[in-house]
Tab-separated table of N, CA and C in Angstrom:
chain	number	residue	atom	x	y	z
Q	26	MET	N	-76.631	-39.630	3.577
Q	26	MET	CA	-76.800	-38.462	4.466
Q	26	MET	C	-78.071	-38.562	5.098
Q	27	LEU	N	-78.079	-38.622	6.456
Q	27	LEU	CA	-79.278	-38.648	7.280
Q	27	LEU	C	-79.253	-37.460	8.170
Q	28	THR	N	-80.398	-36.690	8.309
Q	28	THR	CA	-80.487	-35.739	9.179
Q	28	THR	C	-81.621	-36.040	10.153
Q	29	ALA	N	-81.320	-36.035	11.469
Q	29	ALA	CA	-82.244	-36.437	12.581
Q	29	ALA	C	-83.023	-37.666	12.221
Q	30	PRO	N	-82.359	-38.811	11.762
Q	30	PRO	CA	-83.042	-40.001	11.476
Q	30	PRO	C	-83.735	-40.636	12.650
Q	31	ALA	N	-84.881	-41.214	12.296
Q	31	ALA	CA	-85.803	-41.698	13.367
Q	31	ALA	C	-86.390	-43.154	12.961
Q	32	PRO	N	-85.463	-44.001	12.653
Q	32	PRO	CA	-85.962	-45.413	12.404
Q	32	PRO	C	-86.574	-45.934	13.735
Q	33	ASP	N	-87.699	-46.851	13.406
Q	33	ASP	CA	-88.504	-47.400	14.606
Q	33	ASP	C	-89.137	-46.318	15.432
Q	34	PHE	N	-89.298	-45.096	14.859
Q	34	PHE	CA	-89.821	-44.015	15.823
Q	34	PHE	C	-91.238	-44.304	16.409
Q	35	THR	N	-92.086	-45.077	15.614
Q	35	THR	CA	-93.351	-45.346	16.088
Q	35	THR	C	-93.311	-46.200	17.359
Q	36	GLU	N	-92.429	-47.151	17.342
Q	36	GLU	CA	-92.266	-48.120	18.534
Q	36	GLU	C	-91.419	-47.629	19.643
Q	37	ARG	N	-90.336	-46.956	19.251
Q	37	ARG	CA	-89.329	-46.477	20.349
Q	37	ARG	C	-89.560	-45.070	20.879
Q	38	LEU	N	-90.084	-44.144	20.032
Q	38	LEU	CA	-90.184	-42.870	20.425
Q	38	LEU	C	-91.715	-42.408	20.625
Q	39	MET	N	-92.469	-42.772	19.685
Q	39	MET	CA	-93.820	-42.248	19.713
Q	39	MET	C	-94.783	-42.962	20.706
Q	40	TRP	N	-94.932	-44.165	20.569
Q	40	TRP	CA	-95.745	-44.956	21.378
Q	40	TRP	C	-95.485	-44.822	22.885
Q	41	PRO	N	-94.165	-44.872	23.338
Q	41	PRO	CA	-93.953	-44.633	24.772
Q	41	PRO	C	-94.230	-43.241	25.211
Q	42	SER	N	-94.168	-42.390	24.328
Q	42	SER	CA	-94.422	-40.929	24.824
Q	42	SER	C	-95.928	-40.484	24.747
Q	43	LEU	N	-96.804	-41.312	24.130
Q	43	LEU	CA	-98.158	-40.902	24.072
Q	43	LEU	C	-98.786	-41.091	25.489
Q	44	PRO	N	-99.775	-40.059	25.792
Q	44	PRO	CA	-100.537	-40.181	26.998
Q	44	PRO	C	-101.257	-41.463	27.075
Q	45	ASP	N	-101.393	-42.011	28.162
Q	45	ASP	CA	-102.089	-43.282	28.448
Q	45	ASP	C	-103.491	-43.397	27.764
Q	46	HIS	N	-104.216	-42.205	27.957
Q	46	HIS	CA	-105.633	-42.200	27.384
Q	46	HIS	C	-105.495	-42.297	25.841
Q	47	ILE	N	-104.599	-41.797	25.122
Q	47	ILE	CA	-104.438	-41.858	23.665
Q	47	ILE	C	-104.184	-43.341	23.309
Q	48	ARG	N	-103.105	-43.953	24.043
Q	48	ARG	CA	-102.773	-45.315	23.750
Q	48	ARG	C	-103.982	-46.232	23.877
Q	49	GLN	N	-104.724	-46.020	24.981
Q	49	GLN	CA	-105.908	-46.841	25.188
Q	49	GLN	C	-107.013	-46.656	24.161
Q	50	ALA	N	-107.194	-45.445	23.630
Q	50	ALA	CA	-108.115	-45.169	22.635
Q	50	ALA	C	-107.691	-45.903	21.278
Q	51	ILE	N	-106.427	-45.828	21.046
Q	51	ILE	CA	-105.868	-46.555	19.804
Q	51	ILE	C	-106.209	-47.968	19.889
Q	52	LEU	N	-105.798	-48.604	21.016
Q	52	LEU	CA	-106.096	-50.010	21.240
Q	52	LEU	C	-107.503	-50.418	21.165
Q	53	ARG	N	-108.372	-49.559	21.880
Q	53	ARG	CA	-109.883	-49.804	21.927
Q	53	ARG	C	-110.556	-49.507	20.662
Q	54	ASP	N	-110.413	-48.312	19.991
Q	54	ASP	CA	-111.065	-47.812	18.921
Q	54	ASP	C	-110.416	-47.982	17.580
Q	55	GLY	N	-109.123	-48.271	17.551
Q	55	GLY	CA	-108.400	-48.428	16.334
Q	55	GLY	C	-107.718	-47.032	15.886
Q	56	GLU	N	-108.026	-46.052	16.640
Q	56	GLU	CA	-107.455	-44.765	16.181
Q	56	GLU	C	-107.718	-43.688	17.321
Q	57	ALA	N	-106.998	-42.653	17.208
Q	57	ALA	CA	-107.020	-41.475	18.137
Q	57	ALA	C	-106.639	-40.250	17.471
Q	58	GLU	N	-107.226	-39.114	17.781
Q	58	GLU	CA	-106.826	-37.887	17.187
Q	58	GLU	C	-105.824	-37.244	18.196
Q	59	MET	N	-104.757	-36.794	17.570
Q	59	MET	CA	-103.849	-36.021	18.264
Q	59	MET	C	-103.781	-34.475	17.998
Q	60	PRO	N	-103.814	-33.646	19.042
Q	60	PRO	CA	-103.664	-32.186	18.722
Q	60	PRO	C	-102.373	-31.861	18.495
Q	61	ASP	N	-102.142	-30.844	17.508
Q	61	ASP	CA	-100.873	-30.219	17.249
Q	61	ASP	C	-101.027	-28.744	16.942
Q	62	GLU	N	-100.387	-27.997	17.695
Q	62	GLU	CA	-100.558	-26.653	17.480
Q	62	GLU	C	-100.093	-26.129	16.117
Q	63	GLY	N	-98.979	-26.552	15.592
Q	63	GLY	CA	-98.397	-26.136	14.408
Q	63	GLY	C	-99.128	-26.739	13.247
Q	64	LEU	N	-99.392	-28.042	13.244
Q	64	LEU	CA	-100.010	-28.694	12.062
Q	64	LEU	C	-101.571	-28.889	12.173
Q	65	GLY	N	-102.125	-28.726	13.254
Q	65	GLY	CA	-103.444	-29.089	13.360
Q	65	GLY	C	-103.698	-30.511	13.857
Q	66	PRO	N	-104.851	-30.961	14.191
Q	66	PRO	CA	-104.942	-32.358	14.647
Q	66	PRO	C	-104.684	-33.304	13.523
Q	67	TYR	N	-104.175	-34.483	13.981
Q	67	TYR	CA	-103.955	-35.597	13.106
Q	67	TYR	C	-104.355	-36.935	13.793
Q	68	VAL	N	-104.525	-37.961	12.970
Q	68	VAL	CA	-105.090	-39.245	13.518
Q	68	VAL	C	-103.920	-40.238	13.528
Q	69	LEU	N	-103.757	-40.929	14.698
Q	69	LEU	CA	-102.883	-42.054	14.765
Q	69	LEU	C	-103.750	-43.386	14.796
Q	70	THR	N	-103.353	-44.409	14.061
Q	70	THR	CA	-104.126	-45.522	13.888
Q	70	THR	C	-103.351	-46.713	14.521
Q	71	ARG	N	-104.089	-47.675	14.970
Q	71	ARG	CA	-103.602	-48.869	15.420
Q	71	ARG	C	-102.869	-49.620	14.323
Q	72	ALA	N	-103.490	-49.626	13.136
Q	72	ALA	CA	-102.913	-50.284	11.989
Q	72	ALA	C	-101.501	-49.722	11.657
Q	73	MET	N	-101.413	-48.374	11.811
Q	73	MET	CA	-100.074	-47.731	11.493
Q	73	MET	C	-99.026	-48.385	12.370
Q	74	PHE	N	-99.336	-48.408	13.721
Q	74	PHE	CA	-98.341	-48.984	14.620
Q	74	PHE	C	-98.053	-50.398	14.488
Q	75	GLU	N	-99.112	-51.219	14.104
Q	75	GLU	CA	-98.927	-52.561	13.782
Q	75	GLU	C	-98.083	-52.834	12.538
Q	76	GLU	N	-98.365	-52.061	11.479
Q	76	GLU	CA	-97.656	-52.208	10.213
Q	76	GLU	C	-96.089	-51.705	10.519
Q	77	ALA	N	-95.908	-50.724	11.245
Q	77	ALA	CA	-94.552	-50.272	11.522
Q	77	ALA	C	-93.774	-51.322	12.248
Q	78	ARG	N	-94.352	-52.215	13.025
Q	78	ARG	CA	-93.648	-53.350	13.666
Q	78	ARG	C	-92.939	-54.257	12.640
Q	79	ASN	N	-93.558	-54.248	11.445
Q	79	ASN	CA	-92.934	-55.281	10.450
Q	79	ASN	C	-91.578	-54.548	9.792
Q	80	TRP	N	-91.346	-53.354	10.124
Q	80	TRP	CA	-90.317	-52.724	9.483
Q	80	TRP	C	-89.112	-52.253	10.512
Q	81	LEU	N	-89.161	-52.786	11.756
Q	81	LEU	CA	-88.172	-52.334	12.719
Q	81	LEU	C	-86.769	-52.638	12.328
Q	82	LEU	N	-85.870	-51.750	12.571
Q	82	LEU	CA	-84.438	-51.924	12.064
Q	82	LEU	C	-83.535	-52.170	13.322
Q	83	LEU	N	-83.770	-51.355	14.393
Q	83	LEU	CA	-82.771	-51.306	15.524
Q	83	LEU	C	-82.531	-52.503	16.308
Q	84	ASP	N	-83.264	-53.597	16.101
Q	84	ASP	CA	-83.139	-54.700	16.920
Q	84	ASP	C	-81.879	-55.659	16.535
Q	85	GLY	N	-81.246	-55.274	15.458
Q	85	GLY	CA	-80.155	-56.103	14.896
Q	85	GLY	C	-79.196	-55.230	14.141
Q	86	PRO	N	-78.121	-55.802	13.533
Q	86	PRO	CA	-77.301	-55.040	12.633
Q	86	PRO	C	-77.945	-54.604	11.385
Q	87	ILE	N	-77.488	-53.444	10.955
Q	87	ILE	CA	-77.913	-52.896	9.670
Q	87	ILE	C	-76.695	-52.841	8.667
Q	88	ARG	N	-76.738	-53.719	7.807
Q	88	ARG	CA	-75.623	-53.879	6.890
Q	88	ARG	C	-75.721	-52.951	5.673
Q	89	LEU	N	-74.830	-52.072	5.525
Q	89	LEU	CA	-74.772	-51.030	4.449
Q	89	LEU	C	-73.476	-51.046	3.786
Q	90	ASN	N	-73.464	-50.917	2.472
Q	90	ASN	CA	-72.168	-50.984	1.705
Q	90	ASN	C	-71.867	-49.588	1.172
Q	91	ALA	N	-72.542	-48.556	1.771
Q	91	ALA	CA	-72.084	-47.246	1.388
Q	91	ALA	C	-71.816	-46.388	2.603
Q	92	PRO	N	-71.165	-45.305	2.385
Q	92	PRO	CA	-70.854	-44.444	3.565
Q	92	PRO	C	-72.109	-43.842	4.053
Q	93	VAL	N	-72.217	-43.647	5.441
Q	93	VAL	CA	-73.328	-42.996	6.032
Q	93	VAL	C	-72.901	-41.908	6.953
Q	94	HIS	N	-73.538	-40.710	6.774
Q	94	HIS	CA	-73.059	-39.574	7.588
Q	94	HIS	C	-74.389	-39.133	8.120
Q	95	ILE	N	-74.497	-39.105	9.422
Q	95	ILE	CA	-75.675	-38.637	10.263
Q	95	ILE	C	-75.505	-37.263	10.802
Q	96	LEU	N	-76.248	-36.344	10.739
Q	96	LEU	CA	-76.300	-35.199	11.415
Q	96	LEU	C	-77.394	-35.164	12.407
Q	97	GLN	N	-77.140	-34.837	13.584
Q	97	GLN	CA	-78.163	-34.830	14.595
Q	97	GLN	C	-77.921	-33.840	15.747
Q	98	GLY	N	-79.007	-33.076	15.999
Q	98	GLY	CA	-78.929	-31.980	17.031
Q	98	GLY	C	-79.147	-32.587	18.334
Q	99	LYS	N	-78.276	-32.077	19.302
Q	99	LYS	CA	-78.317	-32.442	20.640
Q	99	LYS	C	-79.620	-31.864	21.398
Q	100	GLN	N	-80.170	-30.729	20.760
Q	100	GLN	CA	-81.351	-30.146	21.441
Q	100	GLN	C	-82.635	-30.659	20.719
Q	101	ASP	N	-82.603	-31.726	19.910
Q	101	ASP	CA	-83.765	-32.198	19.214
Q	101	ASP	C	-84.551	-32.962	20.170
Q	102	GLU	N	-85.812	-32.357	20.274
Q	102	GLU	CA	-86.754	-33.044	21.313
Q	102	GLU	C	-87.573	-34.167	20.571
Q	103	PRO	N	-87.959	-34.074	19.376
Q	103	PRO	CA	-88.802	-35.155	18.775
Q	103	PRO	C	-87.868	-36.446	18.514
Q	104	VAL	N	-86.583	-36.301	18.185
Q	104	VAL	CA	-85.690	-37.433	17.942
Q	104	VAL	C	-84.488	-37.065	18.923
Q	105	PRO	N	-84.378	-37.693	19.999
Q	105	PRO	CA	-83.348	-37.468	20.895
Q	105	PRO	C	-81.981	-37.960	20.287
Q	106	TRP	N	-80.889	-37.260	20.671
Q	106	TRP	CA	-79.699	-37.624	19.982
Q	106	TRP	C	-79.174	-38.999	20.318
Q	107	ARG	N	-79.539	-39.569	21.480
Q	107	ARG	CA	-79.202	-40.930	21.728
Q	107	ARG	C	-79.824	-41.947	20.727
Q	108	HIS	N	-80.938	-41.562	20.174
Q	108	HIS	CA	-81.584	-42.477	19.194
Q	108	HIS	C	-80.742	-42.526	17.920
Q	109	ALA	N	-80.096	-41.508	17.563
Q	109	ALA	CA	-79.042	-41.503	16.416
Q	109	ALA	C	-77.842	-42.216	16.663
Q	110	LEU	N	-77.496	-42.176	17.976
Q	110	LEU	CA	-76.340	-42.937	18.494
Q	110	LEU	C	-76.555	-44.416	18.322
Q	111	THR	N	-77.784	-44.805	18.718
Q	111	THR	CA	-78.201	-46.249	18.612
Q	111	THR	C	-78.136	-46.692	17.126
Q	112	LEU	N	-78.724	-45.926	16.314
Q	112	LEU	CA	-78.617	-46.179	14.812
Q	112	LEU	C	-77.212	-46.362	14.309
Q	113	ALA	N	-76.405	-45.358	14.763
Q	113	ALA	CA	-74.922	-45.456	14.303
Q	113	ALA	C	-74.268	-46.666	14.830
Q	114	GLU	N	-74.548	-47.165	15.948
Q	114	GLU	CA	-74.011	-48.319	16.505
Q	114	GLU	C	-74.440	-49.611	15.678
Q	115	ARG	N	-75.653	-49.501	15.236
Q	115	ARG	CA	-76.204	-50.646	14.516
Q	115	ARG	C	-75.812	-50.843	13.023
Q	116	ILE	N	-75.383	-49.782	12.543
Q	116	ILE	CA	-74.973	-49.698	11.188
Q	116	ILE	C	-73.535	-50.489	11.035
Q	117	GLU	N	-73.528	-51.482	10.208
Q	117	GLU	CA	-72.263	-52.178	9.885
Q	117	GLU	C	-71.982	-51.828	8.375
Q	118	GLY	N	-70.842	-50.932	8.217
Q	118	GLY	CA	-70.529	-50.560	6.946
Q	118	GLY	C	-69.186	-50.012	6.860
Q	119	PRO	N	-68.739	-49.472	5.738
Q	119	PRO	CA	-67.303	-49.160	5.646
Q	119	PRO	C	-66.981	-47.797	6.233
Q	120	ASP	N	-68.028	-46.940	6.413
Q	120	ASP	CA	-67.720	-45.638	6.867
Q	120	ASP	C	-69.020	-45.030	7.483
Q	121	VAL	N	-69.147	-45.030	8.767
Q	121	VAL	CA	-70.253	-44.475	9.489
Q	121	VAL	C	-69.824	-43.355	10.292
Q	122	ARG	N	-70.497	-42.180	10.161
Q	122	ARG	CA	-70.011	-40.933	10.944
Q	122	ARG	C	-71.293	-40.355	11.385
Q	123	LEU	N	-71.201	-39.917	12.678
Q	123	LEU	CA	-72.317	-39.313	13.501
Q	123	LEU	C	-71.786	-37.964	13.926
Q	124	ASP	N	-72.374	-36.899	13.446
Q	124	ASP	CA	-72.110	-35.521	13.899
Q	124	ASP	C	-73.073	-35.056	14.821
Q	125	LEU	N	-72.734	-34.799	16.091
Q	125	LEU	CA	-73.757	-34.369	17.021
Q	125	LEU	C	-73.511	-32.814	17.027
Q	126	ILE	N	-74.601	-32.064	16.853
Q	126	ILE	CA	-74.575	-30.581	16.783
Q	126	ILE	C	-75.113	-30.081	18.110
Q	127	HIS	N	-74.133	-29.476	18.949
Q	127	HIS	CA	-74.583	-29.235	20.329
Q	127	HIS	C	-75.831	-28.422	20.441
Q	128	ASP	N	-75.893	-27.272	19.714
Q	128	ASP	CA	-77.065	-26.472	19.766
Q	128	ASP	C	-78.087	-26.687	18.773
Q	129	GLY	N	-77.978	-27.784	17.911
Q	129	GLY	CA	-78.923	-28.091	16.865
Q	129	GLY	C	-80.352	-28.673	17.407
Q	130	ASP	N	-81.444	-28.246	16.706
Q	130	ASP	CA	-82.636	-28.738	17.071
Q	130	ASP	C	-83.097	-29.724	16.045
Q	131	HIS	N	-84.370	-30.068	16.009
Q	131	HIS	CA	-84.886	-31.102	15.069
Q	131	HIS	C	-84.694	-30.616	13.558
Q	132	ARG	N	-84.984	-29.383	13.334
Q	132	ARG	CA	-84.994	-28.895	12.040
Q	132	ARG	C	-83.526	-28.641	11.425
Q	133	LEU	N	-82.620	-28.399	12.248
Q	133	LEU	CA	-81.192	-28.214	11.692
Q	133	LEU	C	-81.229	-27.177	10.602
Q	134	SER	N	-81.884	-26.120	10.859
Q	134	SER	CA	-82.105	-25.145	9.687
Q	134	SER	C	-81.414	-23.747	9.852
Q	135	THR	N	-80.580	-23.626	10.979
Q	135	THR	CA	-79.860	-22.314	10.967
Q	135	THR	C	-78.882	-22.266	9.854
Q	136	PRO	N	-78.364	-21.039	9.534
Q	136	PRO	CA	-77.477	-20.969	8.435
Q	136	PRO	C	-76.104	-21.919	8.748
Q	137	ALA	N	-75.626	-21.940	9.945
Q	137	ALA	CA	-74.510	-22.873	10.261
Q	137	ALA	C	-74.965	-24.261	10.009
Q	138	ASP	N	-76.065	-24.743	10.390
Q	138	ASP	CA	-76.549	-25.966	10.227
Q	138	ASP	C	-76.691	-26.448	8.660
Q	139	LEU	N	-77.187	-25.413	7.931
Q	139	LEU	CA	-77.294	-25.659	6.391
Q	139	LEU	C	-75.972	-25.786	5.776
Q	140	GLU	N	-74.943	-24.980	6.171
Q	140	GLU	CA	-73.584	-25.030	5.662
Q	140	GLU	C	-72.974	-26.309	5.960
Q	141	ARG	N	-73.198	-26.843	7.185
Q	141	ARG	CA	-72.746	-28.252	7.622
Q	141	ARG	C	-73.315	-29.292	6.740
Q	142	LEU	N	-74.665	-29.087	6.513
Q	142	LEU	CA	-75.328	-30.128	5.591
Q	142	LEU	C	-74.857	-30.201	4.172
Q	143	ILE	N	-74.623	-29.008	3.663
Q	143	ILE	CA	-74.070	-28.780	2.262
Q	143	ILE	C	-72.624	-29.443	2.176
Q	144	ALA	N	-71.870	-29.158	3.164
Q	144	ALA	CA	-70.485	-29.690	3.207
Q	144	ALA	C	-70.431	-31.214	3.347
Q	145	ALA	N	-71.449	-31.696	4.175
Q	145	ALA	CA	-71.350	-33.129	4.347
Q	145	ALA	C	-71.889	-33.858	3.042
Q	146	VAL	N	-72.869	-33.320	2.353
Q	146	VAL	CA	-73.304	-33.943	1.118
Q	146	VAL	C	-72.068	-33.736	0.093
Q	147	ALA	N	-71.430	-32.631	-0.048
Q	147	ALA	CA	-70.353	-32.457	-0.835
Q	147	ALA	C	-69.284	-33.474	-0.702
Q	148	GLN	N	-68.956	-33.715	0.648
Q	148	GLN	CA	-68.021	-34.754	0.991
Q	148	GLN	C	-68.386	-36.176	0.487
Q	149	LEU	N	-69.742	-36.482	0.696
Q	149	LEU	CA	-70.105	-37.769	0.255
Q	149	LEU	C	-70.069	-37.933	-1.130
Q	150	ARG	N	-70.376	-36.820	-1.872
Q	150	ARG	CA	-70.255	-36.850	-3.329
Q	150	ARG	C	-68.763	-37.000	-3.896
Q	151	GLY	N	-67.868	-36.646	-2.962
Q	151	GLY	CA	-66.451	-36.659	-3.378
Q	151	GLY	C	-66.043	-35.528	-4.191
Q	152	ASP	N	-66.618	-34.407	-4.076
Q	152	ASP	CA	-66.137	-33.162	-4.977
Q	152	ASP	C	-65.089	-32.502	-4.182
Q	153	GLY	N	-64.713	-32.890	-3.032
Q	153	GLY	CA	-63.555	-32.183	-2.437
Q	153	GLY	C	-63.934	-31.091	-1.566
Q	154	SER	N	-65.259	-30.686	-1.563
Q	154	SER	CA	-65.687	-29.554	-0.713
Q	154	SER	C	-65.835	-29.962	0.737
Q	155	GLU	N	-65.524	-29.206	1.702
Q	155	GLU	CA	-65.878	-29.519	3.091
Q	155	GLU	C	-66.112	-28.188	3.805
């Protein structure tokens, strides 16, 4: 079960969306502080981006021998729904399911979203609940 999965997010989502002056500071100084109203400022480092490049998944097939069920909100700004679609297309396995939730955001925390999550986990467990 994956909710709003973001493999390769540093390379495909984060780095391209950073303001140029932040990218330049990371390359020049090895780090840059990012403001965040909700969490407070945090530091992004060049080492983080370089290390993440060693773990990229979306450039080739992802072979899995287990069912995969992805829940993704179409209103998710941090992880656009097309990113989940790319992941689902790369997974080679016996059962890959992607549910796009039309009004779902990144948190998928409304009562309906939580019910959907519980039902999806129950189905993967094989307990017959849906």
